PDB file of C-alpha atoms in Angstrom:
ATOM      1  CA  GLN V  13     -23.750   4.188  -7.395  1.00  0.00           C
ATOM      2  CA  VAL V  14     -22.414   5.528 -10.684  1.00  0.00           C
ATOM      3  CA  GLN V  15     -21.131   2.712 -12.860  1.00  0.00           C
ATOM      4  CA  LEU V  16     -19.644   2.543 -16.335  1.00  0.00           C
ATOM      5  CA  VAL V  17     -19.034  -0.820 -17.973  1.00  0.00           C
ATOM      6  CA  GLU V  18     -17.202  -1.053 -21.294  1.00  0.00           C
ATOM      7  CA  SER V  19     -17.454  -3.971 -23.687  1.00  0.00           C
ATOM      8  CA  GLY V  20     -16.642  -4.867 -27.270  1.00  0.00           C
ATOM      9  CA  GLY V  21     -12.866  -5.029 -27.137  1.00  0.00           C
ATOM     10  CA  GLY V  22     -10.908  -7.799 -28.769  1.00  0.00           C
ATOM     11  CA  VAL V  23      -8.355  -8.658 -31.427  1.00  0.00           C
ATOM     12  CA  VAL V  24      -8.822  -7.206 -34.910  1.00  0.00           C
ATOM     13  CA  GLN V  25      -6.625  -7.119 -37.997  1.00  0.00           C
ATOM     14  CA  PRO V  26      -5.165  -3.852 -39.320  1.00  0.00           C
ATOM     15  CA  GLY V  27      -7.741  -2.090 -41.443  1.00  0.00           C
ATOM     16  CA  GLY V  28     -10.584  -3.757 -39.591  1.00  0.00           C
ATOM     17  CA  SER V  29     -13.426  -2.316 -37.533  1.00  0.00           C
ATOM     18  CA  LEU V  30     -14.703  -2.666 -34.001  1.00  0.00           C
ATOM     19  CA  ARG V  31     -17.502  -1.064 -31.985  1.00  0.00           C
ATOM     20  CA  LEU V  32     -17.072  -0.424 -28.292  1.00  0.00           C
ATOM     21  CA  SER V  33     -19.989   0.091 -25.916  1.00  0.00           C
ATOM     22  CA  CYS V  34     -20.179   1.683 -22.487  1.00  0.00           C
ATOM     23  CA  ALA V  35     -23.237   0.905 -20.369  1.00  0.00           C
ATOM     24  CA  ALA V  36     -23.994   3.603 -17.798  1.00  0.00           C
ATOM     25  CA  SER V  37     -26.027   3.369 -14.619  1.00  0.00           C
ATOM     26  CA  GLY V  38     -26.549   5.225 -11.361  1.00  0.00           C
ATOM     27  CA  PHE V  39     -26.922   8.710 -12.843  1.00  0.00           C
ATOM     28  CA  THR V  40     -28.994  10.667 -15.383  1.00  0.00           C
ATOM     29  CA  PHE V  41     -27.024   9.659 -18.464  1.00  0.00           C
ATOM     30  CA  SER V  42     -28.760  12.170 -20.742  1.00  0.00           C
ATOM     31  CA  SER V  43     -27.464  15.084 -18.641  1.00  0.00           C
ATOM     32  CA  TYR V  44     -23.745  14.355 -18.937  1.00  0.00           C
ATOM     33  CA  GLY V  45     -21.145  14.623 -21.651  1.00  0.00           C
ATOM     34  CA  MET V  46     -19.098  11.483 -22.139  1.00  0.00           C
ATOM     35  CA  HIS V  47     -15.546  10.777 -23.222  1.00  0.00           C
ATOM     36  CA  TRP V  48     -13.396   7.966 -24.521  1.00  0.00           C
ATOM     37  CA  VAL V  49      -9.777   7.898 -23.325  1.00  0.00           C
ATOM     38  CA  ARG V  50      -7.233   5.239 -24.259  1.00  0.00           C
ATOM     39  CA  GLN V  51      -3.982   3.926 -22.873  1.00  0.00           C
ATOM     40  CA  ALA V  52      -1.520   1.944 -24.953  1.00  0.00           C
ATOM     41  CA  PRO V  53       0.261  -0.864 -23.090  1.00  0.00           C
ATOM     42  CA  GLY V  54       2.805   0.647 -20.712  1.00  0.00           C
ATOM     43  CA  LYS V  55       2.082   4.158 -21.959  1.00  0.00           C
ATOM     44  CA  GLY V  56       0.227   7.249 -20.778  1.00  0.00           C
ATOM     45  CA  LEU V  57      -3.334   8.417 -21.221  1.00  0.00           C
ATOM     46  CA  GLU V  58      -4.590   9.773 -24.545  1.00  0.00           C
ATOM     47  CA  TRP V  59      -7.947  11.503 -24.893  1.00  0.00           C
ATOM     48  CA  VAL V  60      -9.873  10.153 -27.897  1.00  0.00           C
ATOM     49  CA  ALA V  61     -13.307  11.741 -28.198  1.00  0.00           C
ATOM     50  CA  PHE V  62     -16.129  13.653 -26.468  1.00  0.00           C
ATOM     51  CA  ILE V  63     -19.850  13.771 -27.107  1.00  0.00           C
ATOM     52  CA  ARG V  64     -22.115  16.395 -25.633  1.00  0.00           C
ATOM     53  CA  TYR V  65     -24.896  15.306 -23.280  1.00  0.00           C
ATOM     54  CA  ASP V  66     -27.523  15.613 -26.024  1.00  0.00           C
ATOM     55  CA  GLY V  67     -25.359  14.111 -28.748  1.00  0.00           C
ATOM     56  CA  THR V  68     -25.378  17.270 -30.848  1.00  0.00           C
ATOM     57  CA  TYR V  69     -21.649  18.013 -30.730  1.00  0.00           C
ATOM     58  CA  LYS V  70     -18.705  15.659 -31.057  1.00  0.00           C
ATOM     59  CA  TYR V  71     -14.982  16.337 -30.734  1.00  0.00           C
ATOM     60  CA  TYR V  72     -12.092  14.077 -31.716  1.00  0.00           C
ATOM     61  CA  ALA V  73      -8.352  13.812 -31.241  1.00  0.00           C
ATOM     62  CA  ASP V  74      -6.398  14.420 -34.454  1.00  0.00           C
ATOM     63  CA  SER V  75      -5.094  10.851 -34.301  1.00  0.00           C
ATOM     64  CA  VAL V  76      -8.570   9.323 -34.749  1.00  0.00           C
ATOM     65  CA  ARG V  77     -10.584  11.993 -36.577  1.00  0.00           C
ATOM     66  CA  GLY V  78     -12.127  10.565 -39.723  1.00  0.00           C
ATOM     67  CA  ARG V  79     -11.686   6.952 -38.549  1.00  0.00           C
ATOM     68  CA  PHE V  80     -13.543   6.842 -35.218  1.00  0.00           C
ATOM     69  CA  THR V  81     -17.122   7.926 -34.477  1.00  0.00           C
ATOM     70  CA  ILE V  82     -18.500   8.575 -31.012  1.00  0.00           C
ATOM     71  CA  SER V  83     -22.242   8.275 -30.477  1.00  0.00           C
ATOM     72  CA  ARG V  84     -24.752   7.713 -27.702  1.00  0.00           C
ATOM     73  CA  ASP V  85     -28.251   6.354 -27.178  1.00  0.00           C
ATOM     74  CA  ASN V  86     -29.761   8.196 -24.233  1.00  0.00           C
ATOM     75  CA  SER V  87     -32.776   5.875 -24.256  1.00  0.00           C
ATOM     76  CA  LYS V  88     -30.439   2.940 -23.592  1.00  0.00           C
ATOM     77  CA  ASN V  89     -27.967   4.786 -21.324  1.00  0.00           C
ATOM     78  CA  THR V  90     -25.183   3.641 -23.612  1.00  0.00           C
ATOM     79  CA  LEU V  91     -22.142   5.287 -25.176  1.00  0.00           C
ATOM     80  CA  TYR V  92     -20.463   3.920 -28.298  1.00  0.00           C
ATOM     81  CA  LEU V  93     -17.202   4.204 -30.181  1.00  0.00           C
ATOM     82  CA  GLN V  94     -17.162   2.944 -33.754  1.00  0.00           C
ATOM     83  CA  MET V  95     -13.563   2.359 -34.806  1.00  0.00           C
ATOM     84  CA  ASN V  96     -12.752   1.886 -38.494  1.00  0.00           C
ATOM     85  CA  SER V  97      -9.497   1.565 -40.432  1.00  0.00           C
ATOM     86  CA  LEU V  98      -7.765   0.357 -37.294  1.00  0.00           C
ATOM     87  CA  ARG V  99      -3.975   0.551 -37.049  1.00  0.00           C
ATOM     88  CA  ALA V 100      -1.445  -1.136 -34.804  1.00  0.00           C
ATOM     89  CA  GLU V 101      -1.018   2.135 -32.930  1.00  0.00           C
ATOM     90  CA  ASP V 102      -4.678   2.020 -31.901  1.00  0.00           C
ATOM     91  CA  THR V 103      -3.872  -0.932 -29.642  1.00  0.00           C
ATOM     92  CA  ALA V 104      -4.829   0.190 -26.141  1.00  0.00           C
ATOM     93  CA  VAL V 105      -7.180  -0.138 -23.228  1.00  0.00           C
ATOM     94  CA  TYR V 106     -10.158   2.068 -24.007  1.00  0.00           C
ATOM     95  CA  TYR V 107     -11.914   3.746 -21.092  1.00  0.00           C
ATOM     96  CA  CYS V 108     -15.212   5.559 -21.131  1.00  0.00           C
ATOM     97  CA  ALA V 109     -15.538   8.398 -18.646  1.00  0.00           C
ATOM     98  CA  LYS V 110     -18.297  10.713 -17.507  1.00  0.00           C
ATOM     99  CA  ASP V 111     -18.034  14.477 -17.327  1.00  0.00           C
ATOM    100  CA  PHE V 112     -17.821  15.681 -13.727  1.00  0.00           C
ATOM    101  CA  PHE V 113     -20.478  18.372 -14.210  1.00  0.00           C
ATOM    102  CA  PRO V 114     -23.791  18.049 -16.072  1.00  0.00           C
ATOM    103  CA  ILE V 115     -24.863  19.977 -19.168  1.00  0.00           C
ATOM    104  CA  VAL V 116     -21.336  20.836 -20.306  1.00  0.00           C
ATOM    105  CA  VAL V 117     -21.248  22.291 -23.801  1.00  0.00           C
ATOM    106  CA  LEU V 118     -17.538  21.999 -24.582  1.00  0.00           C
ATOM    107  CA  PRO V 119     -15.088  19.224 -23.671  1.00  0.00           C
ATOM    108  CA  SER V 120     -13.995  19.531 -20.077  1.00  0.00           C
ATOM    109  CA  THR V 121     -10.863  18.009 -18.606  1.00  0.00           C
ATOM    110  CA  TRP V 122     -12.400  16.486 -15.529  1.00  0.00           C
ATOM    111  CA  PHE V 123     -13.724  12.984 -15.925  1.00  0.00           C
ATOM    112  CA  ASP V 124     -15.351  11.136 -13.062  1.00  0.00           C
ATOM    113  CA  PRO V 125     -15.767   8.254 -12.839  1.00  0.00           C
ATOM    114  CA  TRP V 126     -14.059   6.025 -15.398  1.00  0.00           C
ATOM    115  CA  GLY V 127     -15.040   2.535 -16.458  1.00  0.00           C
ATOM    116  CA  GLN V 128     -12.739  -0.425 -15.974  1.00  0.00           C
ATOM    117  CA  GLY V 129     -11.629  -0.341 -19.619  1.00  0.00           C
ATOM    118  CA  THR V 130     -11.727  -2.755 -22.534  1.00  0.00           C
ATOM    119  CA  LEU V 131      -8.633  -3.907 -24.421  1.00  0.00           C
ATOM    120  CA  VAL V 132      -8.404  -3.463 -28.163  1.00  0.00           C
ATOM    121  CA  THR V 133      -5.537  -5.234 -29.930  1.00  0.00           C
ATOM    122  CA  VAL V 134      -4.843  -4.500 -33.578  1.00  0.00           C
ATOM    123  CA  SER V 135      -2.612  -7.204 -34.973  1.00  0.00           C
ATOM    124  CA  SER V 136      -2.341  -9.552 -37.922  1.00  0.00           C
TER     125      SER V 136
ATOM    126  CA  GLN F  20       5.202  13.873 -27.555  1.00  0.00           C
ATOM    127  CA  SER F  21       2.747  15.131 -24.923  1.00  0.00           C
ATOM    128  CA  ALA F  22       1.641  18.745 -25.054  1.00  0.00           C
ATOM    129  CA  LEU F  23       2.036  18.860 -21.266  1.00  0.00           C
ATOM    130  CA  THR F  24       5.410  18.014 -19.705  1.00  0.00           C
ATOM    131  CA  GLN F  25       5.680  16.111 -16.446  1.00  0.00           C
ATOM    132  CA  PRO F  26       8.747  14.613 -14.744  1.00  0.00           C
ATOM    133  CA  ALA F  27       8.971  10.888 -15.421  1.00  0.00           C
ATOM    134  CA  SER F  28       9.350  10.050 -11.753  1.00  0.00           C
ATOM    135  CA  VAL F  29       9.402  11.511  -8.272  1.00  0.00           C
ATOM    136  CA  SER F  30       9.925   9.876  -4.923  1.00  0.00           C
ATOM    137  CA  GLY F  31       9.538  10.639  -1.257  1.00  0.00           C
ATOM    138  CA  SER F  32       9.500   9.015   2.151  1.00  0.00           C
ATOM    139  CA  PRO F  33       6.370   8.441   4.212  1.00  0.00           C
ATOM    140  CA  GLY F  34       5.262  11.637   5.896  1.00  0.00           C
ATOM    141  CA  GLN F  35       7.110  13.902   3.487  1.00  0.00           C
ATOM    142  CA  SER F  36       5.613  16.199   0.870  1.00  0.00           C
ATOM    143  CA  ILE F  37       6.236  15.996  -2.858  1.00  0.00           C
ATOM    144  CA  THR F  38       5.254  18.174  -5.789  1.00  0.00           C
ATOM    145  CA  ILE F  39       4.651  17.076  -9.370  1.00  0.00           C
ATOM    146  CA  SER F  40       4.863  19.754 -12.031  1.00  0.00           C
ATOM    147  CA  CYS F  41       2.963  19.968 -15.293  1.00  0.00           C
ATOM    148  CA  THR F  42       4.328  22.473 -17.781  1.00  0.00           C
ATOM    149  CA  GLY F  43       2.274  23.647 -20.725  1.00  0.00           C
ATOM    150  CA  THR F  44       2.144  26.800 -22.769  1.00  0.00           C
ATOM    151  CA  SER F  45       0.311  30.093 -22.884  1.00  0.00           C
ATOM    152  CA  SER F  46      -2.261  28.323 -25.076  1.00  0.00           C
ATOM    153  CA  ASP F  47      -3.308  25.725 -22.551  1.00  0.00           C
ATOM    154  CA  VAL F  48      -2.364  25.701 -18.857  1.00  0.00           C
ATOM    155  CA  GLU F  49      -1.903  29.460 -18.666  1.00  0.00           C
ATOM    156  CA  SER F  50      -5.030  30.376 -20.629  1.00  0.00           C
ATOM    157  CA  TYR F  51      -7.599  28.055 -19.108  1.00  0.00           C
ATOM    158  CA  ASN F  52      -8.467  27.199 -15.530  1.00  0.00           C
ATOM    159  CA  LEU F  53      -9.110  23.652 -16.662  1.00  0.00           C
ATOM    160  CA  VAL F  54      -6.187  21.683 -15.236  1.00  0.00           C
ATOM    161  CA  SER F  55      -7.061  18.391 -13.616  1.00  0.00           C
ATOM    162  CA  TRP F  56      -5.001  15.660 -12.004  1.00  0.00           C
ATOM    163  CA  TYR F  57      -5.555  11.895 -12.061  1.00  0.00           C
ATOM    164  CA  GLN F  58      -4.156   9.081  -9.950  1.00  0.00           C
ATOM    165  CA  GLN F  59      -3.772   5.641 -11.492  1.00  0.00           C
ATOM    166  CA  HIS F  60      -2.740   2.523  -9.637  1.00  0.00           C
ATOM    167  CA  PRO F  61      -1.377  -0.416 -11.684  1.00  0.00           C
ATOM    168  CA  GLY F  62      -4.129  -2.225 -13.559  1.00  0.00           C
ATOM    169  CA  LYS F  63      -6.795   0.220 -12.390  1.00  0.00           C
ATOM    170  CA  ALA F  64      -8.756   3.003 -13.995  1.00  0.00           C
ATOM    171  CA  PRO F  65      -7.640   6.591 -13.363  1.00  0.00           C
ATOM    172  CA  LYS F  66      -9.268   8.540 -10.531  1.00  0.00           C
ATOM    173  CA  LEU F  67      -9.953  12.278 -10.523  1.00  0.00           C
ATOM    174  CA  MET F  68      -8.003  13.947  -7.717  1.00  0.00           C
ATOM    175  CA  ILE F  69      -8.062  17.668  -8.601  1.00  0.00           C
ATOM    176  CA  TYR F  70     -10.204  19.722 -10.994  1.00  0.00           C
ATOM    177  CA  GLU F  71     -10.259  23.391 -11.981  1.00  0.00           C
ATOM    178  CA  GLY F  72      -6.628  23.518 -10.947  1.00  0.00           C
ATOM    179  CA  SER F  73      -7.153  23.339  -7.186  1.00  0.00           C
ATOM    180  CA  LYS F  74     -10.519  21.826  -6.257  1.00  0.00           C
ATOM    181  CA  ARG F  75     -10.904  18.371  -4.735  1.00  0.00           C
ATOM    182  CA  PRO F  76     -13.850  16.109  -5.497  1.00  0.00           C
ATOM    183  CA  SER F  77     -15.727  14.777  -2.520  1.00  0.00           C
ATOM    184  CA  GLY F  78     -13.859  11.895  -0.914  1.00  0.00           C
ATOM    185  CA  VAL F  79     -10.369  12.923  -2.015  1.00  0.00           C
ATOM    186  CA  SER F  80      -7.997  13.458   0.876  1.00  0.00           C
ATOM    187  CA  ASN F  81      -7.043  17.043   1.720  1.00  0.00           C
ATOM    188  CA  ARG F  82      -3.434  15.855   1.566  1.00  0.00           C
ATOM    189  CA  PHE F  83      -3.779  16.429  -2.176  1.00  0.00           C
ATOM    190  CA  SER F  84      -3.676  20.022  -3.411  1.00  0.00           C
ATOM    191  CA  GLY F  85      -3.307  21.740  -6.748  1.00  0.00           C
ATOM    192  CA  SER F  86      -1.983  25.102  -7.834  1.00  0.00           C
ATOM    193  CA  LYS F  87      -0.904  27.001 -10.929  1.00  0.00           C
ATOM    194  CA  SER F  88       1.677  29.632 -11.745  1.00  0.00           C
ATOM    195  CA  GLY F  89       1.860  30.907 -15.276  1.00  0.00           C
ATOM    196  CA  ASN F  90       2.070  27.967 -17.633  1.00  0.00           C
ATOM    197  CA  THR F  91       2.936  25.436 -14.918  1.00  0.00           C
ATOM    198  CA  ALA F  92       0.429  23.545 -12.807  1.00  0.00           C
ATOM    199  CA  SER F  93       1.465  21.567  -9.744  1.00  0.00           C
ATOM    200  CA  LEU F  94       0.106  18.731  -7.652  1.00  0.00           C
ATOM    201  CA  THR F  95       1.340  18.565  -4.063  1.00  0.00           C
ATOM    202  CA  ILE F  96       0.859  15.531  -1.866  1.00  0.00           C
ATOM    203  CA  SER F  97       1.569  16.107   1.801  1.00  0.00           C
ATOM    204  CA  GLY F  98       2.049  13.476   4.492  1.00  0.00           C
ATOM    205  CA  LEU F  99       2.996  10.828   1.939  1.00  0.00           C
ATOM    206  CA  GLN F 100       1.496   7.406   2.513  1.00  0.00           C
ATOM    207  CA  ALA F 101       2.317   4.060   0.953  1.00  0.00           C
ATOM    208  CA  GLU F 102      -1.011   3.990  -0.885  1.00  0.00           C
ATOM    209  CA  ASP F 103      -0.101   7.215  -2.710  1.00  0.00           C
ATOM    210  CA  GLU F 104       2.380   5.239  -4.804  1.00  0.00           C
ATOM    211  CA  ALA F 105       0.872   5.416  -8.287  1.00  0.00           C
ATOM    212  CA  ASP F 106       1.096   7.158 -11.634  1.00  0.00           C
ATOM    213  CA  TYR F 107      -0.178  10.735 -11.796  1.00  0.00           C
ATOM    214  CA  TYR F 108      -1.374  12.542 -14.908  1.00  0.00           C
ATOM    215  CA  CYS F 109      -2.204  16.183 -15.465  1.00  0.00           C
ATOM    216  CA  CYS F 110      -4.788  17.187 -18.050  1.00  0.00           C
ATOM    217  CA  SER F 111      -5.651  20.481 -19.684  1.00  0.00           C
ATOM    218  CA  TYR F 112      -7.352  21.985 -22.708  1.00  0.00           C
ATOM    219  CA  ALA F 113      -5.556  23.284 -25.801  1.00  0.00           C
ATOM    220  CA  ASP F 114      -7.817  23.205 -28.863  1.00  0.00           C
ATOM    221  CA  ASN F 115      -8.643  19.794 -27.496  1.00  0.00           C
ATOM    222  CA  VAL F 116      -8.094  17.776 -24.363  1.00  0.00           C
ATOM    223  CA  VAL F 117      -4.451  16.886 -23.668  1.00  0.00           C
ATOM    224  CA  PHE F 118      -2.764  14.789 -21.004  1.00  0.00           C
ATOM    225  CA  GLY F 119       0.721  15.017 -19.626  1.00  0.00           C
ATOM    226  CA  GLY F 120       3.040  12.066 -20.089  1.00  0.00           C
ATOM    227  CA  GLY F 121       2.558  10.903 -16.513  1.00  0.00           C
ATOM    228  CA  THR F 122       4.720  10.798 -13.390  1.00  0.00           C
ATOM    229  CA  LYS F 123       5.481   7.674 -11.415  1.00  0.00           C
ATOM    230  CA  LEU F 124       5.452   8.390  -7.687  1.00  0.00           C
ATOM    231  CA  THR F 125       7.508   6.030  -5.545  1.00  0.00           C
ATOM    232  CA  VAL F 126       7.066   6.056  -1.778  1.00  0.00           C
ATOM    233  CA  LEU F 127      10.407   4.951  -0.365  1.00  0.00           C
TER     234      LEU F 127
END
């Protein structure tokens, strides 16, 4: 079945960097756009970034543009999120999520399924 | 502040119907047929319940339905069950992807 498994979370100091990974299985990874969505402790969902199925287009939330980079390796069925210049407000559970439909050119709003999430804590 | 406005909480008794609203603007909910709804139980990942405003993915109960009127989308849950108690989020597109602030559903 379709499975997404995030890894790479942890505790990092403000200004530091972290790279998250999302290992995909059970579907043709190279045919689907992928997203990162985060959720601060006790708060709601916040969309972070989208990468097109072929990696040619990337979209970011204003809150992370210029600091975060989404990428993918279709040969390894893996999605990444490189996070630089981290701030306390970036503390959250980060989920990767698959686009519901294949070969989507622009960011959609339907994500299915989601991974279990990985916690990133930015603190000194 | 979320671009989409949802009530913080709603409640209902088993067997009843409830509706959760999601109010946007002419630039998002009203302009695009891209509204989706997610259910999230405590400590779990969100689950897609409705896409394209009113369509249900395979496996989602037909007790869940979505609709839209102008700049307001709605999620209706009929025949409330205890397992429906969760947080619900709407999602739409406005220059970028935006979520509502979430609604906590309590089944009394």
